[in-house]
Short mmCIF file of C-alpha atoms in Angstrom, two decimals:
data_model
loop_
_atom_site.label_atom_id
_atom_site.label_comp_id
_atom_site.label_asym_id
_atom_site.label_seq_id
_atom_site.Cartn_x
_atom_site.Cartn_y
_atom_site.Cartn_z
CA UNK A 88 0.00 0.00 0.00
CA UNK A 89 1.05 3.56 -0.67
CA UNK A 90 0.32 6.32 1.79
CA UNK A 91 -0.93 9.87 1.38
CA UNK A 92 -0.10 11.46 4.71
CA UNK A 93 -1.81 14.68 5.76
CA UNK A 94 -0.45 16.64 8.71
CA UNK A 95 -3.15 18.71 10.36
CA UNK A 96 -6.92 18.22 10.19
CA UNK A 97 -8.05 21.83 10.37
CA UNK A 98 -10.11 23.34 7.57
CA UNK A 99 -7.43 22.70 4.94
CA UNK A 100 -6.33 19.19 5.91
CA UNK A 101 -9.86 17.90 6.45
CA UNK A 102 -11.10 19.20 3.10
CA UNK A 103 -8.29 17.64 1.15
CA UNK A 104 -8.49 14.31 3.02
CA UNK A 105 -12.19 14.05 2.19
CA UNK A 106 -11.70 15.09 -1.42
CA UNK A 107 -8.99 12.47 -1.95
CA UNK A 108 -11.16 9.55 -0.77
CA UNK A 109 -12.73 9.25 -4.18
CA UNK A 110 -9.76 10.45 -6.20
CA UNK A 111 -7.03 7.92 -5.36
CA UNK A 112 -6.77 4.27 -6.50
CA UNK A 113 -7.43 1.53 -3.93
CA UNK A 114 -3.73 0.91 -3.54
CA UNK A 115 -3.48 4.17 -1.54
CA UNK A 116 -4.35 4.79 2.10
CA UNK A 117 -5.12 8.23 3.43
CA UNK A 118 -3.74 8.95 6.89
CA UNK A 119 -4.34 12.16 8.83
CA UNK A 120 -2.33 13.14 11.89
CA UNK A 121 -3.77 15.66 14.33
CA UNK A 122 -3.53 15.60 18.14
CA UNK A 123 -6.76 17.51 18.84
CA UNK A 124 -9.94 15.62 19.71
CA UNK A 125 -12.26 18.25 18.26
CA UNK A 126 -12.59 20.41 15.16
CA UNK A 127 -13.23 24.10 15.92
CA UNK A 128 -15.31 26.35 13.66
CA UNK A 129 -12.96 29.32 13.80
CA UNK A 130 -15.09 31.99 12.04
CA UNK A 131 -17.32 32.11 15.13
CA UNK A 132 -14.41 33.21 17.34
CA UNK A 133 -15.19 36.85 16.49
CA UNK A 134 -18.77 36.43 17.75
CA UNK A 135 -17.95 34.54 20.94
CA UNK A 136 -16.52 37.48 22.96
CA UNK A 137 -19.82 39.32 22.45
CA UNK A 138 -21.91 36.38 23.64
CA UNK A 139 -23.51 35.92 20.22
CA UNK A 140 -22.67 32.23 19.84
CA UNK A 141 -22.33 29.32 22.24
CA UNK A 142 -18.88 27.77 22.63
CA UNK A 143 -20.24 24.21 22.75
CA UNK A 144 -21.80 24.69 19.31
CA UNK A 145 -18.50 25.71 17.74
CA UNK A 146 -16.83 22.32 18.00
CA UNK A 147 -17.52 18.87 16.64
CA UNK A 148 -15.71 15.58 17.28
CA UNK A 149 -12.96 15.33 14.67
CA UNK A 150 -13.90 11.76 13.78
CA UNK A 151 -17.27 12.96 12.44
CA UNK A 152 -15.55 15.41 10.09
CA UNK A 153 -13.34 12.77 8.46
CA UNK A 154 -14.97 10.52 5.89
CA UNK A 155 -15.10 6.73 6.16
CA UNK A 156 -11.84 5.01 5.26
CA UNK A 157 -9.62 7.87 6.40
CA UNK A 158 -7.17 6.76 9.07
CA UNK A 159 -6.72 9.30 11.89
CA UNK A 160 -3.72 9.18 14.18
CA UNK A 161 -4.42 11.34 17.22
CA UNK A 162 -0.84 12.31 18.01
CA UNK A 163 1.51 15.25 17.65
CA UNK A 164 4.21 15.09 14.99
CA UNK A 165 7.71 15.74 16.27
CA UNK A 166 9.61 15.93 13.03
CA UNK A 167 9.36 15.53 9.27
CA UNK A 168 12.27 13.80 7.54
CA UNK A 169 11.95 14.50 3.79
CA UNK A 170 15.05 12.45 2.89
CA UNK A 171 13.63 9.27 4.42
CA UNK A 172 10.07 10.26 3.46
CA UNK A 173 8.87 9.68 6.97
CA UNK A 174 7.59 11.51 10.01
CA UNK A 175 8.56 10.96 13.62
CA UNK A 176 5.84 10.59 16.26
CA UNK A 177 7.40 10.13 19.68
CA UNK A 178 9.14 6.74 19.57
CA UNK A 179 7.65 5.62 16.28
CA UNK A 180 7.96 6.62 12.65
CA UNK A 181 5.53 6.57 9.75
CA UNK A 182 6.48 6.40 6.07
CA UNK A 183 4.72 8.33 3.34
CA UNK A 184 4.72 8.43 -0.44
CA UNK A 185 3.13 11.87 -0.64
CA UNK A 186 2.91 14.36 2.20
CA UNK A 187 0.50 17.28 2.62
CA UNK A 188 1.50 19.84 5.22
CA UNK A 189 -1.62 21.54 6.57
CA UNK A 190 -0.38 22.44 10.04
CA UNK A 191 -1.77 25.97 9.98
CA UNK A 192 -0.62 29.17 11.64
CA UNK A 193 -0.67 29.79 15.36
CA UNK A 194 -0.52 32.82 17.63
CA UNK A 195 2.74 33.35 19.49
CA UNK A 196 2.09 35.94 22.21
CA UNK A 197 5.50 35.18 23.73
CA UNK A 198 7.14 36.84 20.71
CA UNK A 199 6.23 40.29 22.08
CA UNK A 200 7.76 41.10 25.48
CA UNK A 201 5.14 41.80 28.10
CA UNK A 202 2.04 40.30 26.47
CA UNK A 203 2.22 37.22 28.69
CA UNK A 204 2.34 37.81 32.44
CA UNK A 205 0.02 38.37 35.38
CA UNK A 206 -2.20 40.61 33.30
CA UNK A 207 -2.71 37.98 30.53
CA UNK A 208 -6.44 37.21 30.54
CA UNK A 209 -6.90 40.01 33.12
CA UNK A 210 -6.43 43.12 30.98
CA UNK A 211 -4.75 41.65 27.87
CA UNK A 212 -6.58 39.13 25.66
CA UNK A 213 -6.47 37.33 22.36
CA UNK A 214 -9.57 36.09 20.53
CA UNK A 215 -7.84 33.67 18.17
CA UNK A 216 -8.19 30.74 20.60
CA UNK A 217 -11.32 29.34 22.23
CA UNK A 218 -9.83 30.01 25.66
CA UNK A 219 -8.89 33.60 24.76
CA UNK A 220 -12.29 34.38 23.24
CA UNK A 221 -14.07 32.98 26.33
CA UNK A 222 -11.89 34.94 28.75
CA UNK A 223 -12.49 38.06 26.69
CA UNK A 224 -16.25 37.46 26.85
CA UNK A 225 -16.11 37.59 30.66
CA UNK A 226 -13.94 40.70 30.64
CA UNK A 227 -16.20 42.50 28.16
CA UNK A 228 -19.35 41.74 30.10
CA UNK A 229 -17.76 43.28 33.21
CA UNK A 230 -16.42 46.30 31.28
CA UNK A 231 -18.20 49.54 32.16
CA UNK A 232 -16.13 52.08 30.25
CA UNK A 233 -12.60 53.14 29.34
CA UNK A 234 -10.27 52.60 26.47
CA UNK A 235 -10.27 49.42 24.40
CA UNK A 236 -7.29 48.98 22.10
CA UNK A 237 -7.32 46.40 19.30
CA UNK A 238 -3.75 45.78 18.15
CA UNK A 239 -2.39 43.75 15.26
CA UNK A 240 1.21 43.04 16.26
CA UNK A 241 2.56 42.11 12.83
CA UNK A 242 1.51 40.67 9.49
CA UNK A 243 0.71 38.11 8.25
CA UNK A 244 -2.16 37.00 10.48
CA UNK A 245 -4.91 34.45 10.04
CA UNK A 246 -8.05 36.05 8.60
CA UNK A 247 -6.66 39.59 8.13
CA UNK A 248 -10.12 41.16 8.36
CA UNK A 249 -10.91 39.59 11.77
CA UNK A 250 -9.46 42.42 13.89
CA UNK A 251 -11.53 44.92 11.88
CA UNK A 252 -14.64 42.82 12.33
CA UNK A 253 -13.91 42.58 16.03
CA UNK A 254 -13.71 46.39 16.22
CA UNK A 255 -17.00 46.85 14.32
CA UNK A 256 -18.74 44.30 16.55
CA UNK A 257 -17.31 45.95 19.68
CA UNK A 258 -18.82 49.27 18.53
CA UNK A 259 -22.21 47.57 18.17
CA UNK A 260 -21.84 45.72 21.47
CA UNK A 261 -21.08 48.83 23.52
CA UNK A 262 -23.79 50.79 21.69
CA UNK A 263 -26.41 48.16 22.56
CA UNK A 264 -25.23 48.14 26.16
CA UNK A 265 -25.72 51.93 26.06
CA UNK A 266 -22.17 52.64 27.21
CA UNK A 267 -20.63 53.48 23.82
CA UNK A 268 -20.10 57.10 24.92
CA UNK A 269 -17.98 55.86 27.81
CA UNK A 270 -15.80 53.66 25.62
CA UNK A 271 -12.93 54.82 23.46
CA UNK A 272 -12.09 52.36 20.66
CA UNK A 273 -8.64 52.41 19.07
CA UNK A 274 -7.38 50.27 16.21
CA UNK A 275 -3.56 50.07 16.13
CA UNK A 276 -2.06 48.42 13.06
CA UNK A 277 1.39 48.07 11.48
CA UNK A 278 -0.19 48.75 8.07
CA UNK A 279 -0.43 52.27 6.69
CA UNK A 280 -4.23 52.06 6.71
CA UNK A 281 -7.12 49.79 7.65
CA UNK A 282 -6.18 47.11 5.12
CA UNK A 283 -3.36 46.12 2.77
CA UNK A 284 -5.14 46.78 -0.52
CA UNK A 285 -5.94 50.41 -1.48
CA UNK A 286 -9.62 50.31 -2.52
CA UNK A 287 -10.73 48.10 0.38
CA UNK A 288 -8.49 50.04 2.76
CA UNK A 289 -10.28 53.25 1.85
CA UNK A 290 -13.76 51.75 2.32
CA UNK A 291 -12.87 50.01 5.58
CA UNK A 292 -10.97 53.04 6.84
CA UNK A 293 -13.96 55.32 6.37
CA UNK A 294 -16.18 52.75 8.10
CA UNK A 295 -13.87 52.85 11.13
CA UNK A 296 -14.09 56.64 11.06
CA UNK A 297 -17.90 56.63 10.80
CA UNK A 298 -18.11 54.35 13.82
CA UNK A 299 -15.82 56.58 15.85
CA UNK A 300 -12.98 54.07 15.96
CA UNK A 301 -9.60 55.82 15.91
CA UNK A 302 -6.88 54.32 13.73
CA UNK A 303 -3.22 54.35 14.78
CA UNK A 304 -1.46 53.38 11.55
CA UNK A 305 2.15 52.23 11.08
CA UNK A 306 2.16 51.16 14.71
CA UNK A 307 4.63 48.30 15.20
CA UNK A 308 4.10 46.96 18.70
CA UNK A 309 7.41 46.33 20.44
CA UNK A 310 6.28 45.64 23.99
CA UNK A 311 3.42 45.69 26.45
CA UNK A 312 3.81 47.21 29.90
CA UNK A 313 1.16 45.24 31.73
CA UNK A 314 1.60 47.07 35.02
CA UNK A 315 1.11 50.53 33.60
CA UNK A 316 -1.35 49.34 30.91
CA UNK A 317 0.68 50.76 28.06
CA UNK A 318 1.27 49.38 24.57
CA UNK A 319 4.58 50.69 23.21
CA UNK A 320 5.84 50.65 19.62
CA UNK A 321 9.43 50.14 18.48
CA UNK A 322 9.69 53.87 17.83
CA UNK A 323 8.44 54.64 21.35
CA UNK A 324 4.90 55.69 20.58
CA UNK A 325 2.68 54.81 23.53
CA UNK A 326 -0.99 53.88 23.69
CA UNK A 327 -2.58 53.53 27.11
CA UNK A 328 -5.37 50.97 27.45
CA UNK A 329 -7.84 49.64 29.95
CA UNK A 330 -8.47 46.54 27.85
CA UNK A 331 -5.97 45.37 25.25
CA UNK A 332 -7.19 42.97 22.57
CA UNK A 333 -4.05 41.74 20.88
CA UNK A 334 -3.67 39.81 17.66
CA UNK A 335 -0.22 38.39 18.41
CA UNK A 336 2.49 37.41 15.93
CA UNK A 337 1.50 34.35 13.91
CA UNK A 338 3.92 31.57 13.08
CA UNK A 339 3.76 28.18 11.43
CA UNK A 340 3.66 25.01 13.53
CA UNK A 341 6.65 24.13 15.71
CA UNK A 342 7.23 20.92 13.74
CA UNK A 343 8.00 22.99 10.62
CA UNK A 344 10.70 24.93 12.42
CA UNK A 345 12.04 21.76 14.10
CA UNK A 346 12.29 20.04 10.71
CA UNK A 347 14.06 23.00 9.07
CA UNK A 348 11.28 23.38 6.49
CA UNK A 349 10.09 26.90 7.24
CA UNK A 350 10.98 30.52 6.51
CA UNK A 351 11.75 33.05 9.28
CA UNK A 352 8.15 32.73 10.55
CA UNK A 353 7.90 28.97 10.15
CA UNK A 354 5.78 29.07 6.98
CA UNK A 355 6.70 26.61 4.25
CA UNK A 356 8.09 28.01 0.98
CA UNK A 357 5.49 26.88 -1.56
CA UNK A 358 5.08 27.16 -5.31
CA UNK A 359 2.33 29.80 -5.70
CA UNK A 360 0.37 28.07 -8.48
CA UNK A 361 0.92 24.30 -8.00
CA UNK A 362 1.20 24.22 -4.16
CA UNK A 363 4.14 21.83 -4.26
CA UNK A 364 6.92 22.54 -1.75
CA UNK A 365 9.82 24.53 -3.21
CA UNK A 366 12.32 22.03 -1.81
CA UNK A 367 10.73 18.59 -2.22
CA UNK A 368 8.50 17.12 -4.97
CA UNK A 369 6.85 14.70 -2.56
CA UNK A 370 5.62 17.44 -0.25
CA UNK A 371 2.60 19.68 -0.90
CA UNK A 372 1.49 22.54 1.31
CA UNK A 373 -2.03 23.76 1.95
CA UNK A 374 -3.81 26.57 3.78
CA UNK A 375 -2.24 28.78 6.44
CA UNK A 376 0.98 26.72 6.51
CA UNK A 377 2.21 28.15 3.18
CA UNK A 378 4.32 31.27 2.73
CA UNK A 379 2.10 32.48 -0.15
CA UNK A 380 1.19 36.17 -0.44
CA UNK A 381 -2.55 35.64 -0.09
CA UNK A 382 -4.85 35.62 2.94
CA UNK A 383 -4.53 32.96 5.58
CA UNK A 384 -8.20 32.02 5.48
CA UNK A 385 -10.55 29.09 5.02
CA UNK A 386 -11.76 30.35 1.65
CA UNK A 387 -8.19 30.33 0.35
CA UNK A 388 -7.69 26.79 1.65
CA UNK A 389 -10.88 25.82 -0.16
CA UNK A 390 -9.75 27.23 -3.52
CA UNK A 391 -6.31 25.72 -2.98
CA UNK A 392 -7.74 22.30 -2.12
CA UNK A 393 -9.43 22.13 -5.51
CA UNK A 394 -6.09 22.53 -7.30
CA UNK A 395 -4.20 20.41 -4.78
CA UNK A 396 -6.55 17.43 -5.16
CA UNK A 397 -5.89 17.39 -8.89
CA UNK A 398 -2.15 17.77 -8.38
CA UNK A 399 -1.98 14.93 -5.87
CA UNK A 400 -3.61 12.66 -8.44
CA UNK A 401 -1.15 13.87 -11.07
CA UNK A 402 1.76 13.30 -8.70
CA UNK A 403 0.69 9.66 -8.15
CA UNK A 404 0.65 9.20 -11.93
CA UNK A 405 3.90 11.06 -12.53
CA UNK A 406 2.19 13.70 -14.67
CA UNK A 407 3.07 17.41 -14.72
CA UNK A 408 1.29 19.60 -12.18
CA UNK A 409 -1.57 21.99 -12.86
CA UNK A 410 -0.53 25.62 -12.30
CA UNK A 411 -4.04 26.81 -11.57
CA UNK A 412 -4.07 28.40 -8.15
CA UNK A 413 -4.35 32.19 -8.53
CA UNK A 414 -4.31 33.33 -4.90
CA UNK A 415 -8.11 33.54 -4.86
CA UNK A 416 -9.63 34.62 -1.54
CA UNK A 417 -13.08 35.75 -0.57
CA UNK A 418 -14.20 36.79 2.85
CA UNK A 419 -17.27 38.09 4.53
CA UNK A 420 -16.45 41.12 6.65
CA UNK A 421 -18.95 41.44 9.49
CA UNK A 422 -19.50 45.17 10.00
CA UNK A 423 -21.93 45.24 12.92
CA UNK A 424 -25.65 45.98 13.33
CA UNK A 425 -26.68 43.01 11.20
CA UNK A 426 -24.68 43.89 8.13
CA UNK A 427 -21.61 42.55 6.39
CA UNK A 428 -19.47 43.16 3.35
CA UNK A 429 -17.97 40.64 0.98
CA UNK A 430 -14.55 40.96 -0.60
CA UNK A 431 -13.12 38.84 -3.43
CA UNK A 432 -9.53 39.07 -4.70
CA UNK A 433 -6.40 37.20 -5.78
CA UNK A 434 -2.62 37.58 -6.18
CA UNK A 435 -3.02 40.30 -8.80
CA UNK A 436 -6.42 41.90 -8.39
CA UNK A 437 -7.39 43.74 -5.23
CA UNK A 438 -10.93 43.68 -3.77
CA UNK A 439 -13.28 45.73 -5.95
CA UNK A 440 -16.92 46.79 -5.70
CA UNK A 441 -19.56 44.93 -7.75
CA UNK A 442 -21.86 41.90 -7.46
CA UNK A 443 -21.04 38.28 -6.64
CA UNK A 444 -21.01 35.53 -7.81
CA UNK A 445 -23.16 36.67 -10.76
CA UNK A 446 -23.01 40.11 -12.41
CA UNK A 447 -25.83 42.58 -11.63
CA UNK A 448 -28.08 40.05 -9.82
CA UNK A 449 -25.43 38.91 -7.37
CA UNK A 450 -27.09 38.29 -4.96
CA UNK A 451 -24.09 39.29 -2.81
CA UNK A 452 -22.69 42.84 -3.00
CA UNK A 453 -18.95 43.28 -3.04
CA UNK A 454 -17.23 45.86 -0.85
CA UNK A 455 -20.56 47.20 0.35
CA UNK A 456 -22.42 46.65 3.62
CA UNK A 457 -25.67 44.74 3.24
CA UNK A 458 -28.01 42.66 5.37
CA UNK A 459 -27.83 39.80 2.84
CA UNK A 460 -24.05 39.55 3.17
CA UNK A 461 -24.56 39.18 6.93
CA UNK A 462 -27.07 36.39 6.39
CA UNK A 463 -24.56 34.85 3.99
CA UNK A 464 -21.97 34.86 6.73
CA UNK A 465 -24.33 33.17 9.17
CA UNK A 466 -25.46 30.65 6.54
CA UNK A 467 -21.86 29.79 5.94
CA UNK A 468 -21.81 27.88 9.25
CA UNK A 469 -24.07 25.23 7.74
CA UNK A 470 -22.14 25.16 4.49
CA UNK A 471 -18.88 24.74 6.36
CA UNK A 472 -19.84 21.56 8.18
CA UNK A 473 -22.02 20.10 5.43
CA UNK A 474 -20.37 21.05 2.15
CA UNK A 475 -16.96 22.62 2.61
CA UNK A 476 -15.33 20.17 5.05
CA UNK A 477 -16.77 17.05 3.37
CA UNK A 478 -15.17 18.34 0.16
CA UNK A 479 -18.43 18.74 -1.79
CA UNK A 480 -18.56 21.33 -4.57
CA UNK A 481 -20.01 24.72 -3.63
CA UNK A 482 -21.48 27.09 -6.23
CA UNK A 483 -18.75 29.71 -6.54
CA UNK A 484 -16.08 29.80 -9.26
CA UNK A 485 -12.73 28.44 -8.13
CA UNK A 486 -10.60 31.02 -9.88
CA UNK A 487 -11.26 34.66 -9.27
CA UNK A 488 -13.37 36.33 -11.94
CA UNK A 489 -13.65 39.98 -12.99
CA UNK A 490 -17.28 39.40 -13.99
CA UNK A 491 -19.61 41.78 -12.21
CA UNK A 492 -16.81 43.94 -10.80
CA UNK A 493 -16.29 47.65 -11.30
CA UNK A 494 -12.76 48.90 -11.74
CA UNK A 495 -12.44 52.18 -9.90
CA UNK A 496 -10.08 55.02 -10.62
CA UNK A 497 -7.97 54.00 -7.66
CA UNK A 498 -7.76 50.37 -8.71
CA UNK A 499 -6.96 51.19 -12.33
CA UNK A 500 -4.06 53.43 -11.32
CA UNK B 1092 4.32 58.10 -14.22
CA UNK B 1093 6.58 60.81 -12.76
CA UNK B 1094 10.33 60.63 -13.19
CA UNK B 1095 13.04 62.01 -10.94
CA UNK B 1096 16.73 62.68 -11.37
CA UNK B 1097 19.37 62.00 -8.77
CA UNK B 1098 22.97 62.97 -9.61
CA UNK B 1099 22.31 62.39 -13.29
CA UNK B 1100 20.38 59.12 -12.80
CA UNK B 1101 16.86 59.38 -14.22
CA UNK B 1102 14.38 56.98 -12.63
CA UNK B 1103 10.67 56.36 -12.97
CA UNK B 1104 8.66 56.48 -9.71
CA UNK B 1105 5.14 55.29 -8.95
CA UNK B 1106 2.59 57.46 -7.16
CA UNK B 1107 3.89 56.33 -3.76
CA UNK B 1108 7.46 57.22 -4.69
CA UNK B 1109 8.76 53.66 -5.20
CA UNK B 1110 10.99 52.87 -8.18
CA UNK B 1111 9.01 51.29 -10.99
CA UNK B 1112 12.06 49.40 -12.27
CA UNK B 1113 14.38 48.16 -9.55
CA UNK B 1114 17.26 47.83 -12.01
CA UNK B 1115 17.37 51.62 -12.45
CA UNK B 1116 18.61 51.90 -8.87
CA UNK B 1117 22.12 53.18 -8.08
CA UNK B 1118 23.70 54.21 -4.76
CA UNK B 1119 23.28 57.84 -5.87
CA UNK B 1120 19.55 57.24 -6.29
CA UNK B 1121 19.46 55.86 -2.75
CA UNK B 1122 21.21 58.96 -1.43
CA UNK B 1123 18.71 61.18 -3.24
CA UNK B 1124 15.68 59.23 -2.05
CA UNK B 1125 17.02 59.23 1.52
CA UNK B 1126 17.44 62.99 1.41
CA UNK B 1127 13.86 63.43 0.19
CA UNK B 1128 12.64 61.19 3.01
CA UNK B 1129 14.44 63.45 5.47
CA UNK B 1130 16.95 60.83 6.59
CA UNK B 1131 20.11 62.92 6.24
CA UNK B 1132 23.37 61.31 5.15
CA UNK B 1133 23.30 57.51 4.91
CA UNK B 1134 25.55 55.75 7.44
CA UNK B 1135 27.27 52.36 7.23
CA UNK B 1136 24.39 50.90 9.23
CA UNK B 1137 21.91 52.22 6.65
CA UNK B 1138 23.96 50.61 3.91
CA UNK B 1139 24.07 47.28 5.76
CA UNK B 1140 20.28 47.26 5.72
CA UNK B 1141 19.93 48.49 2.15
CA UNK B 1142 22.45 45.97 0.83
CA UNK B 1143 20.75 43.16 2.71
CA UNK B 1144 17.34 44.18 1.31
CA UNK B 1145 18.57 44.25 -2.28
CA UNK B 1146 20.40 40.94 -2.02
CA UNK B 1147 17.52 39.25 -0.26
CA UNK B 1148 14.97 40.57 -2.76
CA UNK B 1149 17.12 39.32 -5.64
CA UNK B 1150 17.10 35.85 -4.10
CA UNK B 1151 13.51 35.74 -2.85
CA UNK B 1152 11.80 37.66 -5.63
CA UNK B 1153 10.12 40.01 -3.16
CA UNK B 1154 11.32 42.67 -0.70
CA UNK B 1155 11.95 41.34 2.82
CA UNK B 1156 9.50 42.16 5.60
CA UNK B 1157 10.59 43.96 8.73
CA UNK B 1158 11.00 40.84 10.84
CA UNK B 1159 13.08 39.20 8.17
CA UNK B 1160 15.34 42.26 7.96
CA UNK B 1161 15.85 42.39 11.72
CA UNK B 1162 16.48 38.66 11.95
CA UNK B 1163 18.88 38.31 9.04
CA UNK B 1164 20.64 41.67 8.50
CA UNK B 1165 22.18 41.86 11.97
CA UNK B 1166 20.48 45.20 12.67
CA UNK B 1167 17.89 44.87 15.44
CA UNK B 1168 14.35 46.20 15.42
CA UNK B 1169 15.01 49.18 17.69
CA UNK B 1170 17.91 50.30 15.49
CA UNK B 1171 15.86 49.81 12.34
CA UNK B 1172 13.34 52.29 13.69
CA UNK B 1173 16.10 54.79 14.43
CA UNK B 1174 17.62 54.36 10.97
CA UNK B 1175 14.37 54.35 9.01
CA UNK B 1176 11.73 56.05 11.19
CA UNK B 1177 8.00 55.18 11.21
CA UNK B 1178 7.82 52.24 8.79
CA UNK B 1179 11.34 50.80 8.43
CA UNK B 1180 10.25 47.92 6.19
CA UNK B 1181 8.57 50.27 3.75
CA UNK B 1182 11.18 53.03 3.89
CA UNK B 1183 14.16 50.69 3.52
CA UNK B 1184 12.49 49.05 0.51
CA UNK B 1185 11.82 52.45 -1.04
CA UNK B 1186 15.39 53.67 -0.65
CA UNK B 1187 16.74 50.30 -1.81
CA UNK B 1188 14.73 50.76 -5.02
CA UNK B 1189 12.43 47.80 -4.32
CA UNK B 1190 8.63 47.57 -4.55
CA UNK B 1191 6.52 48.28 -1.45
CA UNK B 1192 6.51 45.17 0.74
CA UNK B 1193 3.16 43.40 0.53
CA UNK B 1194 2.77 42.75 4.23
CA UNK B 1195 0.81 39.75 2.94
CA UNK B 1196 -2.91 39.72 3.32
#
């Protein structure tokens, strides 16, 4: 028997495992390695701190997300040895013929001096973990006024719109609690505006302004002084806070670093169109684990998985790889008060206004706040568990399309 | 696209002031761009960073991010902010004649 080995059963690894069940000949086994008992629906982490979802509804037993016939080893991987084509799990080893690295990206609060300490989960919180989001929920419900600072420590981060969404939802939350006038909201980012791409940055930036959220741009957080409640940048700018919501540095999984396969942040150098590793033909990389210049997001993993599934088949047959992945990403951006925006972009084309997925009739509006986009975001929960993870086709084009989009003066420049 | 001239070197700049063609860059261009950015005379430390950025970009096909510069050039984060105030990643790339770093999204 030959083995397709998939490291990590998050959104990316689970999708590709399920897709490959029907794609590989019977002489292949599919083995997934992931130490965690449960699969977490991460998009709901932005709603949890505001008490809008229940934590116990965000997780499902991993076994139920993996199709029949997929072998699951519930252990942590210590090392990958590409020369021997095997992985090391504690005392044992496991050989592979093809390897998919889908080990994700993870927050590393310890990378910034002062984030961890006595004040961690007292006045300083993350919302990228279930624990962090739950602790933040308690802190927010006890918060009666003061300054809330949302800080992105450095790029890249998972779901780059999440800190913006968090800020929009915080504005709504404090408004509904009728204490918005007693709360100062500050968004501190290392970028030179709200977002990396000009047209979307302008739209999102003016939304922050309209909601009375102050932006501190080009703010590169160097340290947190947890005793004095001060966030300090490398060039000694200071922002005082009562509650600091940090989006810490993200890095690839430890096993990548330990195996010498990562870049300076532990992300795996990956061919941008085929998804094969730049150093080894038997290794493919999927989702947040890659070093590709696109969003670290489930939608990207979905579009990648489509190309990867085909390329894994081609690799088993010794055929040349499809160079079809274009960096396609699309994300709902929850903007508060029952509305959301949708953005759609790739390596070359930034998010533009228009309709999606069909021109004129949409029904989703791009780069514009609507109620329907919000419902789309909520409906996505069902689609995630029932279509996306099982690897079933969903009715959006895999490559980004310009159909239905309007080029603006700024985007044409 | 606007052009600029630094000590006889004519270069094309985009609307954010980055060189359109990285191969038009010369050390004199760097000196001119640094002056415009209000940096004053470039020191050896500046050149260490600029040289690293150009070499790394040539190898990697994209300008290095801030963390990569501080980790691999031997100049630490605090110093980078003193040398290239506000956004060192962006400013160093600009003066090194490279495109604006993507910051990945």
